[in-house]
Amino acid sequence: MSEAKIEADPKLPIIRITRDFAATPAQLLRAHTDPDLFVQWCGPDSLVNKIDYWDARTGGSWRYVASRDGEEYAFHGSFHHVGADRIVQTFTFEGQPDGVALETLWFEDLGDGRTRLHAQSLVDSFEGRDAWLKSGMEVGVDEGYAKLERLAVEGRI
């Protein structure tokens, strides 16, 4: 699956994203924890990311700002757990500071240098989850993951 599959859980305020990459689990972990790599692939092509702070270790925290044409969108969170094949973190869009999602990412080794990325976001409410889904998030997910795939294929991770 080279396109991301985005699903809403019908019984819980959860969004699940799954996508396969031509990359090892270690490469995907590095792409999610190295700030210099993260800014290169996260989000839509039209946005430029800048790291404010980034401490990708268990108990660390992060904040980045995405910008386009003078508009800024800031995000922050905490790394609850960073392991070899799993990241658990919180995620807040500062435009909705009361909303905090609990995100779990894990990397399933498919062999032959391929990995399936699973991302699960538990949102505060069904309304919050549905607002995310209606926000156009699939553009950022698809364009961001395409950039991540290119970084892996080009050996830049």
Short mmCIF file of C-alpha atoms in Angstrom, two decimals:
data_model
loop_
_atom_site.label_atom_id
_atom_site.label_comp_id
_atom_site.label_asym_id
_atom_site.label_seq_id
_atom_site.Cartn_x
_atom_site.Cartn_y
_atom_site.Cartn_z
CA MET A 1 0.00 0.00 0.00
CA SER A 2 1.81 3.12 -1.23
CA GLU A 3 -1.08 5.43 -0.33
CA ALA A 4 -1.98 6.05 3.28
CA LYS A 5 -5.14 4.39 4.52
CA ILE A 6 -6.97 6.68 6.94
CA GLU A 7 -9.76 5.16 9.04
CA ALA A 8 -12.03 6.41 11.81
CA ASP A 9 -12.97 3.93 14.51
CA PRO A 10 -16.80 3.82 14.67
CA LYS A 11 -16.90 3.22 18.44
CA LEU A 12 -13.99 5.34 19.74
CA PRO A 13 -12.64 8.81 18.85
CA ILE A 14 -9.63 7.26 17.13
CA ILE A 15 -8.03 7.84 13.74
CA ARG A 16 -5.83 5.09 12.33
CA ILE A 17 -3.36 5.64 9.49
CA THR A 18 -1.45 2.84 7.80
CA ARG A 19 1.11 3.05 5.00
CA ASP A 20 3.92 0.90 3.64
CA PHE A 21 7.38 2.33 2.97
CA ALA A 22 10.48 1.19 1.13
CA ALA A 23 12.44 1.71 4.33
CA THR A 24 13.52 -0.24 7.39
CA PRO A 25 11.91 0.30 10.80
CA ALA A 26 15.15 1.98 11.93
CA GLN A 27 14.95 4.47 9.03
CA LEU A 28 11.33 5.35 9.87
CA LEU A 29 12.21 5.74 13.55
CA ARG A 30 15.06 8.09 12.60
CA ALA A 31 12.77 10.10 10.30
CA HIS A 32 10.36 10.59 13.20
CA THR A 33 12.96 11.43 15.85
CA ASP A 34 15.68 13.41 14.03
CA PRO A 35 14.45 17.02 13.80
CA ASP A 36 16.52 17.76 10.69
CA LEU A 37 14.80 14.88 8.90
CA PHE A 38 11.36 15.51 10.37
CA VAL A 39 11.12 19.05 8.98
CA GLN A 40 11.88 17.74 5.50
CA TRP A 41 8.89 15.46 5.21
CA CYS A 42 6.15 16.33 7.71
CA GLY A 43 2.97 17.86 6.27
CA PRO A 44 1.80 19.27 2.97
CA ASP A 45 4.22 20.41 0.27
CA SER A 46 2.98 24.00 0.60
CA LEU A 47 4.19 24.38 4.20
CA VAL A 48 7.70 24.95 5.52
CA ASN A 49 8.47 23.48 8.94
CA LYS A 50 10.74 24.96 11.57
CA ILE A 51 11.67 23.23 14.82
CA ASP A 52 11.30 25.34 17.96
CA TYR A 53 12.55 22.59 20.28
CA TRP A 54 12.90 18.84 19.91
CA ASP A 55 13.99 16.29 22.51
CA ALA A 56 13.09 12.88 21.06
CA ARG A 57 13.60 10.68 24.09
CA THR A 58 11.23 9.15 26.59
CA GLY A 59 10.07 12.09 28.70
CA GLY A 60 11.19 14.68 26.12
CA SER A 61 9.07 17.25 24.33
CA TRP A 62 8.76 18.91 20.96
CA ARG A 63 7.35 21.95 19.19
CA TYR A 64 7.41 22.94 15.57
CA VAL A 65 5.84 25.64 13.45
CA ALA A 66 4.58 25.11 9.92
CA SER A 67 4.26 28.25 7.79
CA ARG A 68 2.97 29.38 4.43
CA ASP A 69 2.53 32.92 3.06
CA GLY A 70 2.86 34.56 6.47
CA GLU A 71 0.46 32.16 8.19
CA GLU A 72 1.80 29.95 10.96
CA TYR A 73 0.47 26.74 12.46
CA ALA A 74 2.21 25.58 15.63
CA PHE A 75 2.12 22.12 17.17
CA HIS A 76 3.61 20.75 20.36
CA GLY A 77 3.64 17.60 22.45
CA SER A 78 5.58 15.27 24.69
CA PHE A 79 7.32 12.01 23.95
CA HIS A 80 5.84 9.51 26.41
CA HIS A 81 7.93 6.62 25.05
CA VAL A 82 10.53 6.38 22.28
CA GLY A 83 11.60 2.82 21.50
CA ALA A 84 13.17 0.95 18.59
CA ASP A 85 9.85 0.13 16.96
CA ARG A 86 7.32 2.38 18.74
CA ILE A 87 6.74 6.01 19.63
CA VAL A 88 4.00 7.15 22.01
CA GLN A 89 3.48 10.90 22.18
CA THR A 90 0.94 13.64 22.72
CA PHE A 91 -0.03 16.05 19.96
CA THR A 92 -1.65 19.48 20.24
CA PHE A 93 -2.46 21.97 17.48
CA GLU A 94 -1.97 25.31 19.20
CA GLY A 95 -4.93 26.75 17.28
CA GLN A 96 -7.04 24.42 19.44
CA PRO A 97 -5.01 24.41 22.67
CA ASP A 98 -7.58 22.44 24.67
CA GLY A 99 -7.33 19.47 22.31
CA VAL A 100 -4.70 16.84 23.09
CA ALA A 101 -4.37 13.63 21.13
CA LEU A 102 -2.49 10.55 22.30
CA GLU A 103 -0.58 9.16 19.32
CA THR A 104 1.03 5.76 19.02
CA LEU A 105 3.25 5.01 16.04
CA TRP A 106 4.71 1.59 15.41
CA PHE A 107 6.85 0.17 12.67
CA GLU A 108 6.04 -3.32 11.38
CA ASP A 109 8.99 -4.94 9.59
CA LEU A 110 7.67 -6.51 6.36
CA GLY A 111 11.09 -7.84 5.31
CA ASP A 112 13.13 -6.95 2.23
CA GLY A 113 13.67 -3.40 3.50
CA ARG A 114 9.96 -2.61 3.70
CA THR A 115 8.04 -1.39 6.72
CA ARG A 116 4.38 -0.78 7.48
CA LEU A 117 3.84 2.36 9.53
CA HIS A 118 0.84 2.28 11.85
CA ALA A 119 -0.27 5.55 13.44
CA GLN A 120 -3.15 5.76 15.88
CA SER A 121 -4.46 9.03 17.32
CA LEU A 122 -6.88 8.99 20.24
CA VAL A 123 -8.64 12.37 20.14
CA ASP A 124 -10.57 14.00 23.02
CA SER A 125 -14.00 13.56 21.46
CA PHE A 126 -15.87 12.35 18.40
CA GLU A 127 -16.37 16.00 17.43
CA GLY A 128 -12.63 16.58 17.59
CA ARG A 129 -11.91 13.45 15.59
CA ASP A 130 -14.45 14.40 12.94
CA ALA A 131 -13.04 17.94 12.76
CA TRP A 132 -9.58 16.45 12.07
CA LEU A 133 -11.00 14.25 9.35
CA LYS A 134 -12.80 17.20 7.74
CA SER A 135 -9.74 19.46 7.99
CA GLY A 136 -8.10 18.10 4.84
CA MET A 137 -5.57 16.15 6.89
CA GLU A 138 -5.29 13.55 4.13
CA VAL A 139 -3.41 16.08 1.96
CA GLY A 140 -0.76 16.57 4.63
CA VAL A 141 -0.58 12.85 5.34
CA ASP A 142 -0.27 11.83 1.67
CA GLU A 143 2.15 14.58 0.65
CA GLY A 144 4.22 14.20 3.82
CA TYR A 145 4.51 10.44 3.50
CA ALA A 146 5.43 10.78 -0.19
CA LYS A 147 8.32 13.04 0.86
CA LEU A 148 9.30 10.53 3.55
CA GLU A 149 9.29 7.74 0.96
CA ARG A 150 11.56 9.80 -1.34
CA LEU A 151 14.01 10.45 1.51
CA ALA A 152 14.22 6.71 2.15
CA VAL A 153 14.55 5.71 -1.51
CA GLU A 154 17.26 8.37 -2.05
CA GLY A 155 19.17 6.99 0.98
CA ARG A 156 18.91 10.29 2.88
CA ILE A 157 17.59 8.66 6.05
#
